[in-house]
């Protein structure tokens, strides 16, 4: 049972640990962070802070995927309040005043909770969120430290500032420029905020409340008429995000090597991957049991294709020339040709890739998987060292001819049509896609001097 807390400028890690014993503290949540967690029904995720400007924010699908695993997800204060206001009908719990204002529609802009902060591990806050300005004005009026007539002017002055520039000093300066009659009120508001931090930081208040809420029993399930998270459709984008962000071998590579990273490596270099992929594609086409193999699997796939109108007799000549090489078309019979075509043209959905995450059928042995993860990590370390030596020293700057030569040496074929055929037999949509995947590993192969970066 683990409580994961995503926090940044709103609270420090020390404050989180003081409130929730043995919590696992993370930085502000970003796209992929929840998918990388191995959470279950006994775990809790609290989202307070999140990024949205520097990198992609946490997606709604990632949160509903976490909820569908039975994990309790709570949001408050900042990004957490935003997402909870959008996803409470699916089971996410919202806590605090900021959440309430978003849920009721009193607030509707992300800017209300946005702040500028240092990108360091401490995420020290540099500016004041607009929602805090609102709350401070309200409390200052209630405490008779501010005349109600100046509230609108001060709020408009704060709204005129970009969130990266909004500080109490900037609010005072902007008020003097835009609303001179309220300049003294702006100074009084600034002084009140300094004197009464308990009445000027609603985001901090909500975050502390949410930490205490983690210890309370979960709320009842959503009432009838609302949609539980496990009923939210899974999309190919979510599947791909899961493969891109889940660690391939947990706790093995601190820098992070994902499942799709390792599968891409095996797709390029594992000698038995074409056979793995062939079984995977034909099984999906046939809808057959996973233990069906050999001619029985071929026959099941051909029958399934025939029921959908895909037969050797009906396919135009251009289909054969596109999917098979001239040498392949001269060898074997129509059914043999059609099986090859089915494998190479397989897609999980119209226009989509053959696979999005890392299916168990394509992973190979545990030993090969771990060795492949080590090779990916080694390639990344080498690429990072090379990038530090100067500009244009990264994999994406490698000449395409050099990358193609790498595949020629690896796969043992040189003619472009044969290279394309091998790429498709390994589940790549095209030779260009295979070349783009191989860029990451070219320098490792050249440094090791081996035909393949690792023995699989």
C-alpha positions as CSV (number, residue, x, y, z in Angstrom):
1,X,0.0,0.0,0.0
2,X,1.7,3.2,-1.3
3,X,0.6,6.8,-1.4
4,X,2.2,8.6,-4.4
5,X,2.2,12.4,-4.1
6,X,3.0,14.6,-7.1
7,X,4.1,17.9,-5.6
8,X,6.1,20.9,-6.8
9,X,6.1,24.6,-5.8
10,X,2.9,24.3,-3.6
11,X,4.5,22.2,-0.8
12,X,8.0,20.8,-0.1
13,X,8.7,17.1,0.1
14,X,9.5,17.5,3.8
15,X,6.0,18.8,4.4
16,X,4.5,15.9,2.5
17,X,6.4,13.3,4.5
18,X,5.5,15.1,7.8
19,X,1.8,14.7,6.9
20,X,1.8,11.3,5.2
21,X,4.2,8.7,6.7
22,X,6.2,6.7,4.1
23,X,4.6,8.6,1.1
24,X,6.5,8.3,-2.2
25,X,7.1,11.9,-3.3
26,X,7.4,12.8,-7.0
27,X,7.9,16.1,-8.7
28,X,5.0,17.9,-10.6
29,X,3.1,15.3,-12.6
30,X,3.6,15.3,-16.3
31,X,2.5,13.2,-19.3
32,X,3.5,9.5,-18.7
33,X,4.2,9.7,-15.0
34,X,1.1,7.8,-13.9
35,X,1.5,5.2,-16.6
36,X,5.0,4.5,-15.3
37,X,3.6,3.7,-11.8
38,X,2.9,0.1,-10.9
39,X,-0.2,0.9,-8.8
40,X,-3.2,-1.3,-7.8
41,X,-6.3,-1.2,-5.7
42,X,-4.4,-0.7,-2.4
43,X,-2.6,2.4,-3.6
44,X,-3.4,6.1,-3.6
45,X,-2.2,8.8,-6.0
46,X,-2.5,12.4,-4.9
47,X,-2.0,15.0,-7.7
48,X,-1.3,18.5,-6.5
49,X,1.2,20.2,-8.9
50,X,1.8,19.4,-12.6
51,X,3.6,20.9,-15.6
52,X,1.9,22.1,-18.7
53,X,4.1,24.7,-20.3
54,X,7.5,23.1,-20.4
55,X,6.3,19.6,-21.4
56,X,3.0,17.8,-22.1
57,X,0.7,17.7,-19.2
58,X,-0.9,14.6,-17.7
59,X,-3.7,13.4,-20.0
60,X,-7.2,12.6,-18.8
61,X,-6.8,9.1,-20.3
62,X,-3.8,8.4,-18.0
63,X,-5.9,9.3,-14.9
64,X,-8.9,7.1,-16.0
65,X,-6.4,4.3,-16.7
66,X,-5.1,4.6,-13.2
67,X,-8.6,4.7,-11.8
68,X,-9.5,1.6,-13.9
69,X,-6.7,-0.3,-12.1
70,X,-8.6,0.3,-8.8
71,X,-6.1,2.9,-7.6
72,X,-7.6,5.8,-5.6
73,X,-6.8,9.2,-7.3
74,X,-7.2,12.5,-5.5
75,X,-6.7,15.9,-6.9
76,X,-6.4,19.3,-5.2
77,X,-4.9,22.8,-5.3
78,X,-3.4,23.1,-8.8
79,X,-3.2,20.7,-11.7
80,X,-4.9,18.2,-9.4
81,X,-7.9,20.5,-8.8
82,X,-8.2,21.0,-12.6
83,X,-8.2,17.3,-13.5
84,X,-10.5,16.4,-10.5
85,X,-13.1,19.0,-11.6
86,X,-13.1,17.3,-15.1
87,X,-12.9,13.7,-14.0
88,X,-14.9,13.4,-10.8
89,X,-17.8,11.7,-12.7
90,X,-15.3,8.8,-13.4
91,X,-14.2,8.4,-9.8
92,X,-11.4,10.9,-9.2
93,X,-11.8,12.7,-5.9
94,X,-11.5,16.4,-5.6
95,X,-10.5,18.2,-2.4
96,X,-10.5,21.9,-1.4
97,X,-11.7,25.3,-2.3
98,X,-9.9,25.5,-5.7
99,X,-11.4,22.2,-6.8
100,X,-14.8,23.4,-5.7
101,X,-14.5,26.6,-7.7
102,X,-13.5,24.8,-10.9
103,X,-16.2,22.1,-10.4
104,X,-18.9,24.8,-10.0
105,X,-17.6,26.8,-12.9
106,X,-16.6,29.8,-10.8
107,X,-13.1,29.4,-12.4
108,X,-12.5,28.1,-15.9
109,X,-8.9,29.0,-16.8
110,X,-5.7,27.1,-16.3
111,X,-4.0,30.4,-15.6
112,X,-5.8,30.7,-12.3
113,X,-3.4,28.1,-10.6
114,X,-0.3,28.6,-12.9
115,X,2.9,29.8,-11.3
116,X,6.5,30.3,-12.4
117,X,9.0,28.2,-10.5
118,X,12.6,27.1,-10.7
119,X,13.1,23.8,-12.6
120,X,15.3,22.4,-9.8
121,X,14.3,19.6,-7.6
122,X,13.0,22.1,-5.0
123,X,10.7,23.8,-7.6
124,X,10.8,27.0,-5.6
125,X,7.8,29.2,-6.4
126,X,8.7,32.5,-8.0
127,X,5.2,34.1,-8.7
128,X,1.7,34.3,-7.2
129,X,-1.2,32.3,-8.8
130,X,-4.2,34.3,-9.6
131,X,-6.5,32.2,-7.4
132,X,-4.3,33.2,-4.4
133,X,-4.8,36.9,-5.3
134,X,-8.6,36.3,-5.4
135,X,-8.5,34.6,-2.0
136,X,-6.3,37.2,-0.4
137,X,-8.5,40.0,-1.6
138,X,-11.6,38.2,-0.1
139,X,-9.9,37.6,3.2
140,X,-8.4,41.1,3.4
141,X,-11.9,42.5,2.9
142,X,-13.3,40.2,5.6
143,X,-10.5,41.2,8.0
144,X,-11.1,44.9,7.3
145,X,-7.6,45.3,5.9
146,X,-8.9,46.3,2.5
147,X,-11.8,48.5,1.3
148,X,-14.2,46.4,-0.8
149,X,-14.3,49.1,-3.4
150,X,-10.7,48.4,-4.5
151,X,-11.1,44.6,-4.9
152,X,-12.1,44.6,-8.6
153,X,-9.3,47.0,-9.5
154,X,-6.6,45.0,-7.8
155,X,-7.9,41.8,-9.4
156,X,-7.8,43.4,-12.8
157,X,-4.3,44.5,-12.3
158,X,-3.3,41.0,-11.3
159,X,-5.1,39.6,-14.4
160,X,-3.2,41.9,-16.6
161,X,0.1,40.2,-15.7
162,X,1.3,36.9,-17.3
163,X,1.5,34.1,-14.8
164,X,5.3,34.1,-15.1
165,X,5.4,37.8,-14.0
166,X,2.7,37.9,-11.4
167,X,4.2,38.8,-8.0
168,X,2.9,41.0,-5.2
169,X,5.5,43.7,-6.2
170,X,4.3,43.4,-9.9
171,X,0.7,43.8,-8.8
172,X,1.5,47.0,-6.9
173,X,3.5,48.4,-9.8
174,X,0.7,47.5,-12.3
175,X,-2.0,49.0,-10.1
176,X,-0.1,52.3,-9.9
177,X,0.1,52.4,-13.7
178,X,-3.4,51.2,-14.5
179,X,-5.5,52.2,-11.5
180,X,-3.6,55.0,-9.6
181,X,-6.5,55.5,-7.2
182,X,-6.1,52.0,-5.9
183,X,-2.2,52.2,-5.5
184,X,-2.4,52.4,-1.7
185,X,-4.8,49.6,-1.6
186,X,-2.4,47.4,-3.6
187,X,0.3,48.1,-1.1
188,X,-2.1,47.2,1.8
189,X,-3.0,44.0,0.1
190,X,0.7,43.1,-0.4
191,X,1.4,43.8,3.2
192,X,-1.6,41.7,4.3
193,X,-0.3,38.8,2.2
194,X,3.1,39.0,3.9
195,X,1.5,39.3,7.4
196,X,-1.1,36.6,7.0
197,X,0.2,33.7,4.8
198,X,-2.5,31.5,6.3
199,X,-5.1,33.8,4.5
200,X,-3.2,34.4,1.3
201,X,-2.2,30.9,0.0
202,X,-5.3,28.9,-0.8
203,X,-3.3,26.4,-2.9
204,X,-1.1,25.5,0.1
205,X,-4.2,25.2,2.3
206,X,-5.9,22.8,-0.1
207,X,-2.7,20.8,-0.6
208,X,-2.4,20.2,3.2
209,X,-6.1,19.4,3.4
210,X,-5.7,16.8,0.6
211,X,-2.8,15.2,2.4
212,X,-5.0,14.6,5.4
213,X,-7.8,13.4,3.1
214,X,-5.5,10.6,1.9
215,X,-5.9,8.9,5.3
216,X,-9.7,9.1,5.2
217,X,-11.7,6.2,3.7
218,X,-12.5,6.5,0.0
219,X,-15.7,8.1,-1.1
220,X,-18.6,5.9,-2.3
221,X,-18.5,4.9,-6.0
222,X,-20.0,7.3,-8.5
223,X,-23.8,7.3,-8.4
224,X,-25.9,5.7,-11.2
225,X,-25.9,7.7,-14.4
226,X,-22.1,8.4,-14.2
227,X,-19.4,6.4,-15.9
228,X,-16.9,4.4,-13.8
229,X,-13.4,4.6,-15.1
230,X,-13.1,1.0,-16.1
231,X,-15.9,1.6,-18.7
232,X,-13.9,4.4,-20.5
233,X,-12.8,3.1,-23.9
234,X,-9.1,2.3,-24.2
235,X,-7.5,3.9,-27.3
236,X,-4.5,3.1,-29.3
237,X,-2.9,6.3,-28.1
238,X,-3.3,5.2,-24.5
239,X,-1.8,1.8,-25.3
240,X,1.2,3.5,-27.0
241,X,1.7,5.8,-24.0
242,X,1.7,2.8,-21.7
243,X,4.4,1.2,-23.8
244,X,6.4,4.4,-24.0
245,X,6.4,5.1,-20.3
246,X,6.3,1.8,-18.4
247,X,9.8,0.7,-17.4
248,X,11.0,-2.4,-19.3
249,X,12.7,-3.8,-16.3
250,X,11.6,-2.1,-13.1
251,X,14.4,-0.6,-10.9
252,X,17.1,-1.7,-13.4
253,X,17.8,1.5,-15.3
254,X,17.3,4.7,-13.3
255,X,17.3,6.9,-16.4
256,X,14.4,4.9,-17.7
257,X,14.2,2.4,-20.5
258,X,10.6,1.8,-21.6
259,X,8.9,-1.4,-22.8
260,X,8.6,0.0,-26.3
261,X,12.3,0.9,-26.3
262,X,13.2,-2.7,-25.7
263,X,10.7,-4.1,-28.1
264,X,12.0,-1.8,-30.8
265,X,15.5,-3.1,-30.1
266,X,14.4,-6.7,-30.4
267,X,12.4,-5.8,-33.5
268,X,15.6,-4.7,-35.1
269,X,18.1,-7.3,-33.9
270,X,16.5,-10.4,-32.4
271,X,17.1,-13.3,-34.9
272,X,13.8,-15.0,-34.0
273,X,11.7,-11.8,-34.0
274,X,10.2,-12.4,-37.5
275,X,8.8,-15.7,-36.4
276,X,7.5,-14.2,-33.2
277,X,5.8,-11.4,-35.2
278,X,4.5,-13.9,-37.8
279,X,2.7,-15.9,-35.1
280,X,1.5,-12.7,-33.4
281,X,0.0,-11.3,-36.7
282,X,-1.6,-14.5,-37.9
283,X,-3.1,-15.3,-34.5
284,X,-4.7,-11.8,-34.4
285,X,-6.0,-12.2,-37.9
286,X,-7.4,-15.7,-37.3
287,X,-8.8,-14.9,-33.8
288,X,-7.3,-18.3,-33.0
289,X,-6.0,-19.8,-29.7
290,X,-2.5,-18.6,-29.0
291,X,-1.2,-22.2,-28.9
292,X,-2.2,-22.9,-32.6
293,X,0.9,-23.0,-34.8
294,X,2.4,-24.1,-38.1
295,X,0.1,-25.0,-41.0
296,X,-2.9,-25.0,-38.7
297,X,-2.4,-21.3,-37.9
298,X,-1.8,-20.5,-41.5
299,X,-5.0,-22.2,-42.5
300,X,-7.0,-20.4,-39.7
301,X,-5.7,-17.0,-40.9
302,X,-6.4,-17.8,-44.5
303,X,-10.0,-18.8,-43.7
304,X,-10.5,-15.7,-41.6
305,X,-9.2,-13.5,-44.4
306,X,-11.4,-15.3,-46.9
307,X,-14.5,-14.6,-44.8
308,X,-13.6,-10.9,-45.2
309,X,-13.2,-11.2,-48.9
310,X,-9.4,-11.3,-49.0
311,X,-8.3,-14.2,-51.2
312,X,-5.4,-14.8,-53.6
313,X,-7.8,-14.8,-56.5
314,X,-9.4,-11.4,-55.6
315,X,-6.2,-9.4,-55.0
316,X,-5.0,-7.2,-57.8
317,X,-1.5,-7.7,-59.3
318,X,-0.4,-4.4,-57.8
319,X,-0.9,-5.9,-54.3
320,X,1.5,-8.7,-54.9
321,X,4.2,-6.4,-56.4
322,X,3.8,-4.0,-53.4
323,X,4.0,-6.6,-50.6
324,X,6.3,-9.3,-52.1
325,X,9.7,-9.1,-53.9
326,X,10.1,-10.4,-57.4
327,X,12.1,-13.3,-56.1
328,X,9.3,-14.2,-53.6
329,X,6.6,-14.0,-56.2
330,X,8.5,-16.6,-58.3
331,X,8.7,-19.1,-55.4
332,X,5.8,-20.9,-53.7
333,X,2.1,-21.0,-54.4
334,X,-0.8,-18.5,-54.0
335,X,-1.6,-19.5,-50.4
336,X,2.1,-19.2,-49.4
337,X,2.2,-15.7,-51.0
338,X,-1.1,-14.7,-49.3
339,X,0.2,-15.7,-45.8
340,X,3.3,-13.5,-46.4
341,X,1.1,-10.6,-47.5
342,X,-1.3,-11.0,-44.5
343,X,1.6,-10.8,-42.1
344,X,3.3,-7.8,-43.7
345,X,0.0,-5.8,-44.1
346,X,-1.3,-6.6,-40.6
347,X,-2.6,-3.6,-38.7
348,X,-4.3,-3.5,-35.3
349,X,-6.7,-1.0,-36.7
350,X,-7.2,0.8,-40.0
351,X,-4.2,3.0,-40.7
352,X,-2.7,2.2,-37.3
353,X,0.6,0.5,-36.4
354,X,0.8,-3.3,-36.0
355,X,1.1,-2.9,-32.2
356,X,1.1,0.0,-29.8
357,X,2.4,-1.4,-26.5
358,X,4.6,-4.4,-25.9
359,X,2.4,-7.6,-26.3
360,X,3.6,-10.6,-24.3
361,X,3.8,-12.7,-27.5
362,X,6.5,-10.4,-28.9
363,X,8.8,-10.1,-25.9
364,X,10.8,-13.3,-26.1
365,X,12.6,-14.8,-23.0
366,X,13.2,-12.9,-19.8
367,X,16.9,-13.2,-20.2
368,X,16.8,-11.7,-23.7
369,X,14.5,-9.0,-22.6
370,X,16.8,-7.9,-19.8
371,X,19.9,-8.1,-22.1
372,X,18.1,-5.9,-24.6
373,X,17.2,-3.4,-21.9
374,X,20.9,-3.2,-21.0
375,X,21.8,-2.6,-24.6
376,X,19.2,0.2,-25.0
377,X,20.6,1.9,-21.8
378,X,24.2,1.5,-23.1
379,X,23.2,3.0,-26.5
380,X,21.6,6.0,-24.7
381,X,24.6,6.6,-22.5
382,X,26.9,6.5,-25.6
383,X,24.6,8.8,-27.6
384,X,24.5,11.3,-24.7
385,X,28.3,11.3,-24.5
386,X,28.6,11.9,-28.2
387,X,26.1,14.7,-28.1
388,X,28.3,16.6,-25.6
389,X,31.2,16.7,-28.0
390,X,29.5,19.2,-30.4
391,X,26.6,20.1,-32.5
392,X,25.1,17.6,-35.0
393,X,26.6,14.7,-33.0
394,X,23.2,13.1,-32.2
395,X,21.6,10.0,-33.8
396,X,19.1,12.1,-35.8
397,X,22.1,13.8,-37.6
398,X,23.5,10.5,-38.8
399,X,23.4,10.3,-42.6
400,X,20.6,8.0,-43.9
401,X,23.1,6.1,-46.0
402,X,25.1,5.2,-42.9
403,X,21.9,4.0,-41.1
404,X,20.9,1.9,-44.1
405,X,24.4,0.4,-44.2
406,X,23.9,-0.6,-40.6
407,X,20.7,-2.5,-41.5
408,X,22.3,-4.1,-44.5
409,X,25.1,-5.5,-42.2
410,X,22.6,-6.5,-39.5
411,X,20.1,-8.3,-41.7
412,X,22.5,-9.6,-44.3
413,X,20.6,-8.3,-47.3
414,X,21.4,-5.3,-49.5
415,X,18.8,-4.9,-52.3
416,X,16.2,-2.2,-51.2
417,X,13.2,-4.4,-52.0
418,X,14.7,-7.2,-49.8
419,X,15.4,-4.7,-47.0
420,X,11.9,-3.5,-47.1
421,X,10.6,-7.1,-47.0
422,X,12.7,-7.9,-43.9
423,X,11.5,-4.7,-42.2
424,X,7.9,-5.6,-42.8
425,X,8.5,-9.2,-41.6
426,X,9.8,-7.6,-38.4
427,X,6.6,-5.5,-37.9
428,X,7.8,-2.2,-39.3
429,X,5.4,-0.4,-41.6
430,X,8.2,0.6,-43.9
431,X,12.0,0.5,-44.3
432,X,12.1,4.2,-43.4
433,X,10.5,3.4,-40.0
434,X,13.1,0.7,-39.4
435,X,15.9,3.2,-40.2
436,X,14.5,5.8,-37.8
437,X,14.4,3.1,-35.1
438,X,17.9,2.0,-35.8
439,X,19.5,5.4,-35.5
440,X,19.5,5.1,-31.8
441,X,21.8,2.0,-31.9
442,X,24.2,2.7,-34.9
443,X,26.9,4.3,-32.7
444,X,26.7,1.4,-30.2
445,X,27.2,-1.1,-33.0
446,X,30.1,0.9,-34.4
447,X,31.7,1.2,-31.0
448,X,31.4,-2.5,-30.2
449,X,32.5,-3.6,-33.7
450,X,29.9,-6.4,-33.6
451,X,27.3,-7.3,-36.2
452,X,24.6,-6.9,-33.6
453,X,24.8,-4.7,-30.5
454,X,24.0,-7.6,-28.3
455,X,23.6,-11.3,-28.6
456,X,19.9,-12.3,-28.2
